[in-house]
Coordinates of C-alpha atoms in Angstrom, one line a residue:
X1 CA 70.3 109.9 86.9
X2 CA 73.3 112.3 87.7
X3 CA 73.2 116.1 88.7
X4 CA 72.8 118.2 91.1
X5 CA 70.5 118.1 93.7
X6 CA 69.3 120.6 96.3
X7 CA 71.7 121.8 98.5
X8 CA 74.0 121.9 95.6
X9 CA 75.2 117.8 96.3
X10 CA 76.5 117.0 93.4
X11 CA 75.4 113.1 93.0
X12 CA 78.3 111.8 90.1
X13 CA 79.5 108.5 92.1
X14 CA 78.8 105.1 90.2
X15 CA 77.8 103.9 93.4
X16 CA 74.8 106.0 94.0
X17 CA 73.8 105.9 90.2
X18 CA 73.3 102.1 91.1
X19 CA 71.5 102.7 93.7
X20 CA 69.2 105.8 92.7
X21 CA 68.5 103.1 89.4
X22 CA 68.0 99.9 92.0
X23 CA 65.7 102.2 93.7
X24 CA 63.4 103.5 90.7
X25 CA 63.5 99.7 89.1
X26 CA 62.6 98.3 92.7
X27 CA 60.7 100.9 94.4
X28 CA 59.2 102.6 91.0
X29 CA 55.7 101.8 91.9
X30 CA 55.3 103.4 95.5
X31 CA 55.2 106.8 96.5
X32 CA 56.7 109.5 98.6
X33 CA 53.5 111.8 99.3
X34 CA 51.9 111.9 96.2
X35 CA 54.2 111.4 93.5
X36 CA 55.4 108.0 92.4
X37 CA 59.1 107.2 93.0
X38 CA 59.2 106.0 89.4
X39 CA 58.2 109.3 88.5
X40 CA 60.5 111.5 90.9
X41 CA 63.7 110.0 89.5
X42 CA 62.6 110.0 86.1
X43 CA 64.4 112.3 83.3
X44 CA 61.0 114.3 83.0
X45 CA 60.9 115.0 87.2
X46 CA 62.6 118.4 87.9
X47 CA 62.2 117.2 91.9
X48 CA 66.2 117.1 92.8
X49 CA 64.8 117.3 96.6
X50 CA 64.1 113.3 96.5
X51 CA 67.3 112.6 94.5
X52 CA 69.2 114.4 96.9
X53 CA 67.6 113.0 100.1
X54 CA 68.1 109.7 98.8
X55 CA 71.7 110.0 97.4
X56 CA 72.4 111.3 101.4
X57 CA 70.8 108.2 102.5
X58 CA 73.1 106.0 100.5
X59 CA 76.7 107.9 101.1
X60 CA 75.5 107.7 105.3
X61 CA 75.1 111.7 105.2
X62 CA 71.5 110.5 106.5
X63 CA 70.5 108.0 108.9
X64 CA 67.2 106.0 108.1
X65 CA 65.5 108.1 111.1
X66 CA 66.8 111.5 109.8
X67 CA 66.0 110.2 105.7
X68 CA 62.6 109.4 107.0
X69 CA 61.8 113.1 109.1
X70 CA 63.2 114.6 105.8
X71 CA 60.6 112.8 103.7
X72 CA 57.5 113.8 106.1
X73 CA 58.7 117.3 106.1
X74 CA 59.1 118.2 102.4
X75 CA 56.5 115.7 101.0
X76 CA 53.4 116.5 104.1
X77 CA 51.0 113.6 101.8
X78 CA 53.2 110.8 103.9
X79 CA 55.2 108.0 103.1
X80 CA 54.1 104.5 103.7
X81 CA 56.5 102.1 105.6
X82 CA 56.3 99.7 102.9
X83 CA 58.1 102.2 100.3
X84 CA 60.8 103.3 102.9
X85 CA 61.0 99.4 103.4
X86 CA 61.6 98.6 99.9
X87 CA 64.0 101.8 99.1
X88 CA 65.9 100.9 102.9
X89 CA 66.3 96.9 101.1
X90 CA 68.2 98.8 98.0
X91 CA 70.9 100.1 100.4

């Protein structure tokens, strides 16, 4: 799961390759908005938007309050407590 996401943060640290891969094993079957988190951090999702929220979330670049306004701002369909729950249990 390495690359570039928006914003041009470069996500290469083992560290967060664990957790992007805890997070799509774990978390795979809820969404954020409408598209499955299994499907966001797959190899056929060209959404680096998530990948790069997330990856913030995990280096502390983002606090849970600010990864969770991100989320409702770029993905308007919602996200459920349960998935930021189970992504937040990952960290």
């Amino acid at each position: 799961l390495a690359g570039c996401g928006a914003g041009g943060f470069s996500q290469e640290s083992p560290g967060a390759d664990a957790f992007l891969d805890r997070v799509q094993t774990n978390c795979g079957k809820y969404s954020v908005g409408n598209q499955p988190i299994g499907w966001l951090l797959s190899d056929s999702s060209n959404d680096t938007t998530f990948v790069d929220a997330t990856t913030k979330l995990f280096s502390g670049q983002f606090s849970r309050s600010d990864y969770q306004d991100f989320l409702a701002s770029f993905y308007p369909a919602g996200t459920s407590q349960a998935t930021l729950d189970c992504i937040y249990k990952q960290l």
